[in-house]
Coordinates of N, CA, C and O and ligand atoms in Angstrom, one line a residue:
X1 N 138.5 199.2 -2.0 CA 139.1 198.1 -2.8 C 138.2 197.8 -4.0 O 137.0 197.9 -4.0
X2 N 138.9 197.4 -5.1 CA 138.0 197.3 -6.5 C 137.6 195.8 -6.7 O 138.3 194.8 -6.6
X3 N 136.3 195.8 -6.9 CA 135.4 194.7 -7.1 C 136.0 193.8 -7.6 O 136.9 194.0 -8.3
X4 N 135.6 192.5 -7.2 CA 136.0 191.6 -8.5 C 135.5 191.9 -9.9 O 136.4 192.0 -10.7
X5 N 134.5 192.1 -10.1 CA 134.1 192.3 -11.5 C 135.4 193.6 -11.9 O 136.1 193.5 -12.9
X6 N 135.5 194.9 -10.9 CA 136.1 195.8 -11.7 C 137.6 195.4 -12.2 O 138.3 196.2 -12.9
X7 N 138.1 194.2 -11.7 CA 139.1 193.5 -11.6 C 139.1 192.9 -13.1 O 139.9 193.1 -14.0
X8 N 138.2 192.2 -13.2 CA 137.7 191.4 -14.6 C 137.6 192.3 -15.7 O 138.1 191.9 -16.7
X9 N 137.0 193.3 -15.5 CA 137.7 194.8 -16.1 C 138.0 195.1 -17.0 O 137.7 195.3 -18.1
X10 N 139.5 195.0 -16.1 CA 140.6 195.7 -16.0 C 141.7 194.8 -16.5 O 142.8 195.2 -16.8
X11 N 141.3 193.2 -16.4 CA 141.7 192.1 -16.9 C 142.5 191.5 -16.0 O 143.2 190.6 -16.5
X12 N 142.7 191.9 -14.7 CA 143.9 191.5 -13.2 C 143.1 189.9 -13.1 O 143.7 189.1 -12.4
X13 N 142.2 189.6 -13.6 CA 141.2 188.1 -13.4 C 140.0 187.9 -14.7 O 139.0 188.4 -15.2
X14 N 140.9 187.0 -14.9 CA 140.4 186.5 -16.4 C 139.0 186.4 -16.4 O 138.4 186.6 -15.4
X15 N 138.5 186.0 -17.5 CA 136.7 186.4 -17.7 C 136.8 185.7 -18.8 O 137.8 185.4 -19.3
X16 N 135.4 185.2 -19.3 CA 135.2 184.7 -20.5 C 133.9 185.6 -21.4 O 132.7 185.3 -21.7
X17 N 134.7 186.8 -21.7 CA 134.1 187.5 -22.2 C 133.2 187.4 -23.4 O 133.6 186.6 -24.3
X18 N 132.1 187.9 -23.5 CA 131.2 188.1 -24.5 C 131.4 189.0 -25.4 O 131.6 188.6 -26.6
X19 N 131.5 190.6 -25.0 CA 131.4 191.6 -25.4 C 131.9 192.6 -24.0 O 132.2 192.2 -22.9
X20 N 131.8 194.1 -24.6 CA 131.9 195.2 -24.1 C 132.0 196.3 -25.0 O 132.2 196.1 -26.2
X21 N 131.7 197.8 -24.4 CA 131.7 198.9 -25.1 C 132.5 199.5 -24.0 O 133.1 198.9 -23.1
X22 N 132.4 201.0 -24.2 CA 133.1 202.2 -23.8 C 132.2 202.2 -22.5 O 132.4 203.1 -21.7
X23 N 131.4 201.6 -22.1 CA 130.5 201.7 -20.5 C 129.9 200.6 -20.6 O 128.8 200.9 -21.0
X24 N 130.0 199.3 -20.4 CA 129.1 197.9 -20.5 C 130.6 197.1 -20.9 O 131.5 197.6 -21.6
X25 N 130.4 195.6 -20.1 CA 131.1 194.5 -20.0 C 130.3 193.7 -19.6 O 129.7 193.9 -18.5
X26 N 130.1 192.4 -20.9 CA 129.5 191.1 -20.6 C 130.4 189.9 -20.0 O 131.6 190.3 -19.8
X27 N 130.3 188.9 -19.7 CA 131.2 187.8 -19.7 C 130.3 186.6 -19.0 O 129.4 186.9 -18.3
X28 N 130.9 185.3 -19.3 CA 129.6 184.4 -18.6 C 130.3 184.0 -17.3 O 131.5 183.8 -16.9
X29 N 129.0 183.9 -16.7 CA 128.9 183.2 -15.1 C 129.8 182.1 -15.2 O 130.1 181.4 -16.1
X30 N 130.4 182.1 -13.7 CA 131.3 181.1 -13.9 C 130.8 180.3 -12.8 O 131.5 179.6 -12.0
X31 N 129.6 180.4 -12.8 CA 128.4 179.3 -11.8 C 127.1 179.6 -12.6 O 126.2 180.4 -12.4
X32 N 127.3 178.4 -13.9 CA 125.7 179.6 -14.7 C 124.5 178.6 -14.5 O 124.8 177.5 -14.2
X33 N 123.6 178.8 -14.5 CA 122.3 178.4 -14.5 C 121.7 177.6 -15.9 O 120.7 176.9 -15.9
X34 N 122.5 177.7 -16.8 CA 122.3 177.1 -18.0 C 123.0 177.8 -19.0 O 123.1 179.1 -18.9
X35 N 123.7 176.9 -20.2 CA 124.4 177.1 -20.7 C 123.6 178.9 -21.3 O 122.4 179.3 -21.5
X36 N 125.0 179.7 -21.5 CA 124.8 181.0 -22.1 C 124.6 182.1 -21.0 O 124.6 183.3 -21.3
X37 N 124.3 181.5 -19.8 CA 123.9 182.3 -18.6 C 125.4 183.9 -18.7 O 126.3 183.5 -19.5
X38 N 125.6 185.0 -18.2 CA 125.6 186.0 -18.7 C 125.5 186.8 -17.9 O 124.4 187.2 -17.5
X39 N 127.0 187.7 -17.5 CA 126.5 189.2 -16.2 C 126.9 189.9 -17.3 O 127.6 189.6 -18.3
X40 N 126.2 191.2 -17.1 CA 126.2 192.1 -17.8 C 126.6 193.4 -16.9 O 125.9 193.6 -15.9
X41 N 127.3 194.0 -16.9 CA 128.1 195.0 -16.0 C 128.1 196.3 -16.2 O 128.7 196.4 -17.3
X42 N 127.7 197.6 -15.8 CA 128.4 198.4 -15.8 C 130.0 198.8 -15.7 O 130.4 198.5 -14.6
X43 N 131.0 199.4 -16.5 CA 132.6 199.8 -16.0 C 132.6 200.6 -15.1 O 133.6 200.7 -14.4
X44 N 131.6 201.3 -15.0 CA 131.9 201.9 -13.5 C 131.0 201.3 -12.5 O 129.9 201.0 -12.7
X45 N 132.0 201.1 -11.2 CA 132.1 200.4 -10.4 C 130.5 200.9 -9.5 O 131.0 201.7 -8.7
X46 N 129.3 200.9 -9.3 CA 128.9 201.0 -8.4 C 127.9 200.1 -7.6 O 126.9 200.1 -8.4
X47 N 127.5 199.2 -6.4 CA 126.8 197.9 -5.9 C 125.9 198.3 -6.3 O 125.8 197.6 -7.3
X48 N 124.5 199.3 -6.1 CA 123.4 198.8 -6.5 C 122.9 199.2 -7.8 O 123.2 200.2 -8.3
X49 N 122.3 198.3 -8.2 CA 121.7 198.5 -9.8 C 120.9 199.9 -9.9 O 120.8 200.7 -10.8
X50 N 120.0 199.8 -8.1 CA 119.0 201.4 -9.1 C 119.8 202.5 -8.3 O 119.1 203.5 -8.4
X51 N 121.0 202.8 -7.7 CA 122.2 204.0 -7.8 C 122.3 204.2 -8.8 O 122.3 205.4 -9.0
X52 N 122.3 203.4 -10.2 CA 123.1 203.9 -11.2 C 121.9 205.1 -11.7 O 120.8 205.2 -11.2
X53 N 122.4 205.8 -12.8 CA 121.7 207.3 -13.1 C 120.6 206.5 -14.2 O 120.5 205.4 -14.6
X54 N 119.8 207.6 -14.5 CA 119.0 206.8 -15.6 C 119.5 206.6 -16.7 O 119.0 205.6 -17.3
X55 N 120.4 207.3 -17.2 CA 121.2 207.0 -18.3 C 122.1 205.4 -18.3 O 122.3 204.6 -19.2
X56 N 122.3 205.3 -17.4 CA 123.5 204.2 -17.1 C 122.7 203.3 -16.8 O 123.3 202.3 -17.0
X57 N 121.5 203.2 -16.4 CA 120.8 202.2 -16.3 C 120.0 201.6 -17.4 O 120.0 200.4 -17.6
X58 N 119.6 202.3 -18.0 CA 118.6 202.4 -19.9 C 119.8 201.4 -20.6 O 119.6 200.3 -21.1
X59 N 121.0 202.4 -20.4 CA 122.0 202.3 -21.6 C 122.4 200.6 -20.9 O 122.7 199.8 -21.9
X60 N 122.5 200.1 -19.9 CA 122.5 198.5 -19.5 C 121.7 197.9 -20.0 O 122.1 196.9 -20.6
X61 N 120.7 198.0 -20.2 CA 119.0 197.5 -20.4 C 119.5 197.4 -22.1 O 119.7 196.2 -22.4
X62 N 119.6 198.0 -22.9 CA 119.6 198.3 -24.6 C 121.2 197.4 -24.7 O 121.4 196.6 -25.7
X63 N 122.3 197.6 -23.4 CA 123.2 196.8 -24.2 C 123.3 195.3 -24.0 O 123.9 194.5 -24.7
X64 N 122.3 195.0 -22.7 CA 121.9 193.3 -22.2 C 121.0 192.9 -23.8 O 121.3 191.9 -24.5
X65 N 120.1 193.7 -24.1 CA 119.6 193.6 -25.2 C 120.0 192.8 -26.3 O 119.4 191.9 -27.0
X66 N 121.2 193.3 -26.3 CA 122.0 192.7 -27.4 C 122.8 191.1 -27.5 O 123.0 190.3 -28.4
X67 N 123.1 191.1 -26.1 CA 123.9 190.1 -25.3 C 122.6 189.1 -25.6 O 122.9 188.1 -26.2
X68 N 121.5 189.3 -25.3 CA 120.1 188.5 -25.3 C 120.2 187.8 -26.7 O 120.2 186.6 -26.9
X69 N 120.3 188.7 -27.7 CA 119.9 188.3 -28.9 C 120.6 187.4 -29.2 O 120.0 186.4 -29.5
X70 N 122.0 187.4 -29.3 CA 123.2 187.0 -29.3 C 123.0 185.3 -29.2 O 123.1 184.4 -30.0
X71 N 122.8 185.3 -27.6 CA 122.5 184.3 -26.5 C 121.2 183.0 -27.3 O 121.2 181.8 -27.2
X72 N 120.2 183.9 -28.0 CA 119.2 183.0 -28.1 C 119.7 182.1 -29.2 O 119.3 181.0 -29.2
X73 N 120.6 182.6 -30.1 CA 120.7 182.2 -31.7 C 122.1 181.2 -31.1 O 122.8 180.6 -32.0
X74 N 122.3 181.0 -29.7 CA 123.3 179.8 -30.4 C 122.6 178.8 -28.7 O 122.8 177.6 -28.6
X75 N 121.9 179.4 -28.0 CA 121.3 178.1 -27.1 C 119.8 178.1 -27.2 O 119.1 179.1 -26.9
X76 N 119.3 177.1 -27.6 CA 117.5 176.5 -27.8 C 117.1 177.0 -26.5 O 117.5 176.7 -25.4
X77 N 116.2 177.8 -26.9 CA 115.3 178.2 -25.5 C 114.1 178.8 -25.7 O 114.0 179.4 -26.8
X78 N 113.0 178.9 -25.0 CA 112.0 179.8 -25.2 C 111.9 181.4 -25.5 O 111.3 182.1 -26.3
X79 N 112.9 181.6 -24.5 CA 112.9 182.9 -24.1 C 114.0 183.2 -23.8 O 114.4 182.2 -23.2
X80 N 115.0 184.2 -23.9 CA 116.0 184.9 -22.6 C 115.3 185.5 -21.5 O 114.5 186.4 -21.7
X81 N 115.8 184.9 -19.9 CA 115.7 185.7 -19.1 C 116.1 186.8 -18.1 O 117.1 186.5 -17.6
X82 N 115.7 187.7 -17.7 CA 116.8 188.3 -16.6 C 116.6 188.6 -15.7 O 115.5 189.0 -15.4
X83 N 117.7 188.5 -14.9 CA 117.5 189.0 -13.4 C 118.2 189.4 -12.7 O 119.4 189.0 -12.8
X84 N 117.9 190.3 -11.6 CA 119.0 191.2 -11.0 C 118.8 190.8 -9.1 O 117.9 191.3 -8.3
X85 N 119.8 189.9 -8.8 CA 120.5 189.8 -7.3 C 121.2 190.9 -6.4 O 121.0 191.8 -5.6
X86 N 122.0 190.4 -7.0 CA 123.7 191.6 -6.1 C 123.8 191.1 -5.0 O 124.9 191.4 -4.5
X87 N 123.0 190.1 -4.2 CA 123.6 189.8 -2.8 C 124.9 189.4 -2.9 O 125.6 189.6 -1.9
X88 N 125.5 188.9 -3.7 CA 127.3 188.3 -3.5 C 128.2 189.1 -3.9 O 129.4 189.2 -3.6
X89 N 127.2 190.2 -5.0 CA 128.6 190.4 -5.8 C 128.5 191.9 -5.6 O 127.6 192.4 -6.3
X90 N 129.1 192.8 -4.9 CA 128.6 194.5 -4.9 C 129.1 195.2 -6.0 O 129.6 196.3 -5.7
X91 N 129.1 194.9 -7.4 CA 129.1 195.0 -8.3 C 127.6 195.3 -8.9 O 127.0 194.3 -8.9
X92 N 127.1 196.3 -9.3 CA 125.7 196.0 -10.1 C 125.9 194.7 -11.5 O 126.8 194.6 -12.2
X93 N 124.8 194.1 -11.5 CA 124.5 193.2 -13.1 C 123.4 192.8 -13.0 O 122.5 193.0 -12.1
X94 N 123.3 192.2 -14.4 CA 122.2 191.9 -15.0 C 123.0 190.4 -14.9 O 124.2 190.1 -14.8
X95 N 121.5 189.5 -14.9 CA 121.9 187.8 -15.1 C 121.0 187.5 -16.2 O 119.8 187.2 -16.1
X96 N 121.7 187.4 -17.3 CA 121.0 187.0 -18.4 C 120.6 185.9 -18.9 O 121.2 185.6 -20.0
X97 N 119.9 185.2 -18.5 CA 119.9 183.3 -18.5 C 118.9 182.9 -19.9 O 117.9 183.6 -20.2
X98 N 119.2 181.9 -20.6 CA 118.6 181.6 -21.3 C 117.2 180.6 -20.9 O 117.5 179.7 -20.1
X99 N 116.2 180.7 -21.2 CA 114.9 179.5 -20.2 C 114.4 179.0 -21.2 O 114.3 179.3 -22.4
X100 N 113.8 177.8 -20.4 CA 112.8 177.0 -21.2 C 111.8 177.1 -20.0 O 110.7 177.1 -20.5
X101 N 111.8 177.1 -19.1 CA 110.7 176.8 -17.6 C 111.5 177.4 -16.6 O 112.7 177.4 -16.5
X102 N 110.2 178.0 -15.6 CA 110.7 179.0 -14.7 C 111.9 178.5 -14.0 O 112.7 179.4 -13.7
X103 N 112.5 177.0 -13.8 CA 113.2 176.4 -13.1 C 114.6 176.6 -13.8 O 115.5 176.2 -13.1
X104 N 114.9 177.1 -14.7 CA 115.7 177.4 -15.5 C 116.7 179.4 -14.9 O 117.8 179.8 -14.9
X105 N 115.8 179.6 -14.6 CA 116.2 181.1 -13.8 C 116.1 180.9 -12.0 O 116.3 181.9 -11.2
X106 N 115.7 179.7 -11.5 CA 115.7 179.5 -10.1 C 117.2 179.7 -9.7 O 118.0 179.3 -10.5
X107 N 117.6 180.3 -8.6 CA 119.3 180.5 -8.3 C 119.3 179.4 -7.0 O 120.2 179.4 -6.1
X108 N 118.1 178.4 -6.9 CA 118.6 177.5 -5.8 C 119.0 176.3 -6.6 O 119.7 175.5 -6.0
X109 N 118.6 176.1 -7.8 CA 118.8 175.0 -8.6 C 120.3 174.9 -8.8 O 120.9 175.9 -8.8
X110 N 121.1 173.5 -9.0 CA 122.3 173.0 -8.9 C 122.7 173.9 -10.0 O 121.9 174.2 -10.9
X111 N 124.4 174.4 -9.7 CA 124.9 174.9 -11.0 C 125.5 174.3 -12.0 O 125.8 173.1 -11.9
X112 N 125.8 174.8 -13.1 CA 126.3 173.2 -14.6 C 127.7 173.6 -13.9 O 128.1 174.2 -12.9
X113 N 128.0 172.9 -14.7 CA 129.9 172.7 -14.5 C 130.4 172.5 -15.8 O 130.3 171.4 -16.2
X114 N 131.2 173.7 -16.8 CA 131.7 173.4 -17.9 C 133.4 173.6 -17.3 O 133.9 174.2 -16.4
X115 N 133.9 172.5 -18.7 CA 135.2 173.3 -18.6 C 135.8 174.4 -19.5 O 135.4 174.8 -20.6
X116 N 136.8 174.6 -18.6 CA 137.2 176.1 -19.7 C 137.6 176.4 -20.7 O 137.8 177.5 -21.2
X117 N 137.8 174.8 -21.3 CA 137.9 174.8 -23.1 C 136.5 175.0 -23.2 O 136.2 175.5 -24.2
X118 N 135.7 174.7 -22.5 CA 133.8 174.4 -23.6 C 133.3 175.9 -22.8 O 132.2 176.4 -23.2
X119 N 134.0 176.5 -21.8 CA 133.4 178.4 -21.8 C 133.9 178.9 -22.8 O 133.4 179.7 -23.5
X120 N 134.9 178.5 -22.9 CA 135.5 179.7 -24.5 C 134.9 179.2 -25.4 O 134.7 179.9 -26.4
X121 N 134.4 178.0 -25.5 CA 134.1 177.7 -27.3 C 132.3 178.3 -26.8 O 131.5 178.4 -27.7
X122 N 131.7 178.7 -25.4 CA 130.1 179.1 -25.5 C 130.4 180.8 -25.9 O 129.7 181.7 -26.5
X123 N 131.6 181.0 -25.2 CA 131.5 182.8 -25.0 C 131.9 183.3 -26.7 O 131.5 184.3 -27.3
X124 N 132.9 182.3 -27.2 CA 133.5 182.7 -28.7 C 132.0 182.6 -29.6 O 131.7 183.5 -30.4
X125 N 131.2 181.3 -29.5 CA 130.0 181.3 -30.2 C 129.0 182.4 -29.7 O 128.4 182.8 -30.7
X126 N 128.7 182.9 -28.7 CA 127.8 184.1 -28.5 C 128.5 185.1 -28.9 O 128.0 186.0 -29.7
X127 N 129.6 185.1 -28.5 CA 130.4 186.7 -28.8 C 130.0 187.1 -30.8 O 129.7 188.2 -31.2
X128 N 130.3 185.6 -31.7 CA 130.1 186.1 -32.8 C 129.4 186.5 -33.4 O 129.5 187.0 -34.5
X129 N 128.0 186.1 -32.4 CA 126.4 186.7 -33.2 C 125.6 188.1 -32.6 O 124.5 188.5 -32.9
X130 N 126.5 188.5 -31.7 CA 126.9 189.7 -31.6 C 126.6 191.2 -32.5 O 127.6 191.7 -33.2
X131 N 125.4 192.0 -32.6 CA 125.2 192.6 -33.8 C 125.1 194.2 -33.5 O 124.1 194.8 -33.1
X132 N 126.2 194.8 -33.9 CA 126.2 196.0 -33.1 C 125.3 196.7 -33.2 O 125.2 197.7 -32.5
Ligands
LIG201 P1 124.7 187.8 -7.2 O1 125.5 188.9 -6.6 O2 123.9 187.1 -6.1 O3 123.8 188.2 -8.3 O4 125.6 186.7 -7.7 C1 126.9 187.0 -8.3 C2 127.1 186.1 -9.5 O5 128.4 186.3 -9.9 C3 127.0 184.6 -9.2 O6 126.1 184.0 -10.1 C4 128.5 184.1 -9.4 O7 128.5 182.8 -10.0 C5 129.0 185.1 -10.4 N1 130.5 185.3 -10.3 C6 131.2 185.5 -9.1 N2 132.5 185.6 -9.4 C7 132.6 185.4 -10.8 C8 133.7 185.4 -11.7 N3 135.0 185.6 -11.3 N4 133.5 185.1 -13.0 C9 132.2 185.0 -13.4 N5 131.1 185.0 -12.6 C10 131.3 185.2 -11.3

């Protein structure tokens, strides 16, 4: 059975997309850690991050890259951070969180709650600074 993410995809479950290429799909958390928070996906489907080949793994790393840059220029933060789970989701990703203090990338800290008019207007503002 195909993942949720590969579902999100494939577009069968909506997303609030950032970006994607011909192998990489961004879209924001829809339990984020702070505003801009950010999975970053491989399109092909496979659970753990270090399965993927070294190519497929690099080529994640150079395209979160971008998603990062993106990310900083429209939420105030020190730093972007990231980090890689997978316990929920057997999808591999990147969680690209924007920080100001370690407490900012903690996954036990309460999640925000936007609504879905104010994820489209965060994902349309990241999506446009976007620099290929
Ligand atoms: P983990 O597998 O532990 O890295 O966590 C999976 C992440 O995926 C969590 O932060 C969830 O909030 C997020 N997530 C699960 N379903 C969706 C969805 N349909 N859209 C966006 N984010 C999701």
């Amino acid at each position: 059975m195909a993942s949720i993410f590969t579902k999100i995809i494939q577009g069968d479950i909506p997303s609030y997309k950032i970006a994607e290429d011909e192998k990489y799909y961004a879209f924001l958390d829809i339990n984020p850690l702070a505003k801009g928070h950010t999975l970053v996906i491989p399109k092909k489907e496979t659970d753990y991050i270090f399965d993927l080949s070294d190519e497929d793994i690099s080529g994640m790393m150079v395209f979160a890259k971008k998603i990062a840059l993106a990310i900083e220029k429209v939420v105030p933060c020190k730093k972007v951070g990231i980090a890689v789970l997978g316990l929920e989701v057997p999808h591999a990703h990147i969680h690209v969180v924007p920080i100001n203090t370690i407490y900012d990338i903690d996954f036990k800290q309460p999640k925000l709650k936007f609504t879905g008019e104010e994820f489209e207007v965060i994902s349309k503002e990241i999506s446009s600074k976007i620099i290929a």
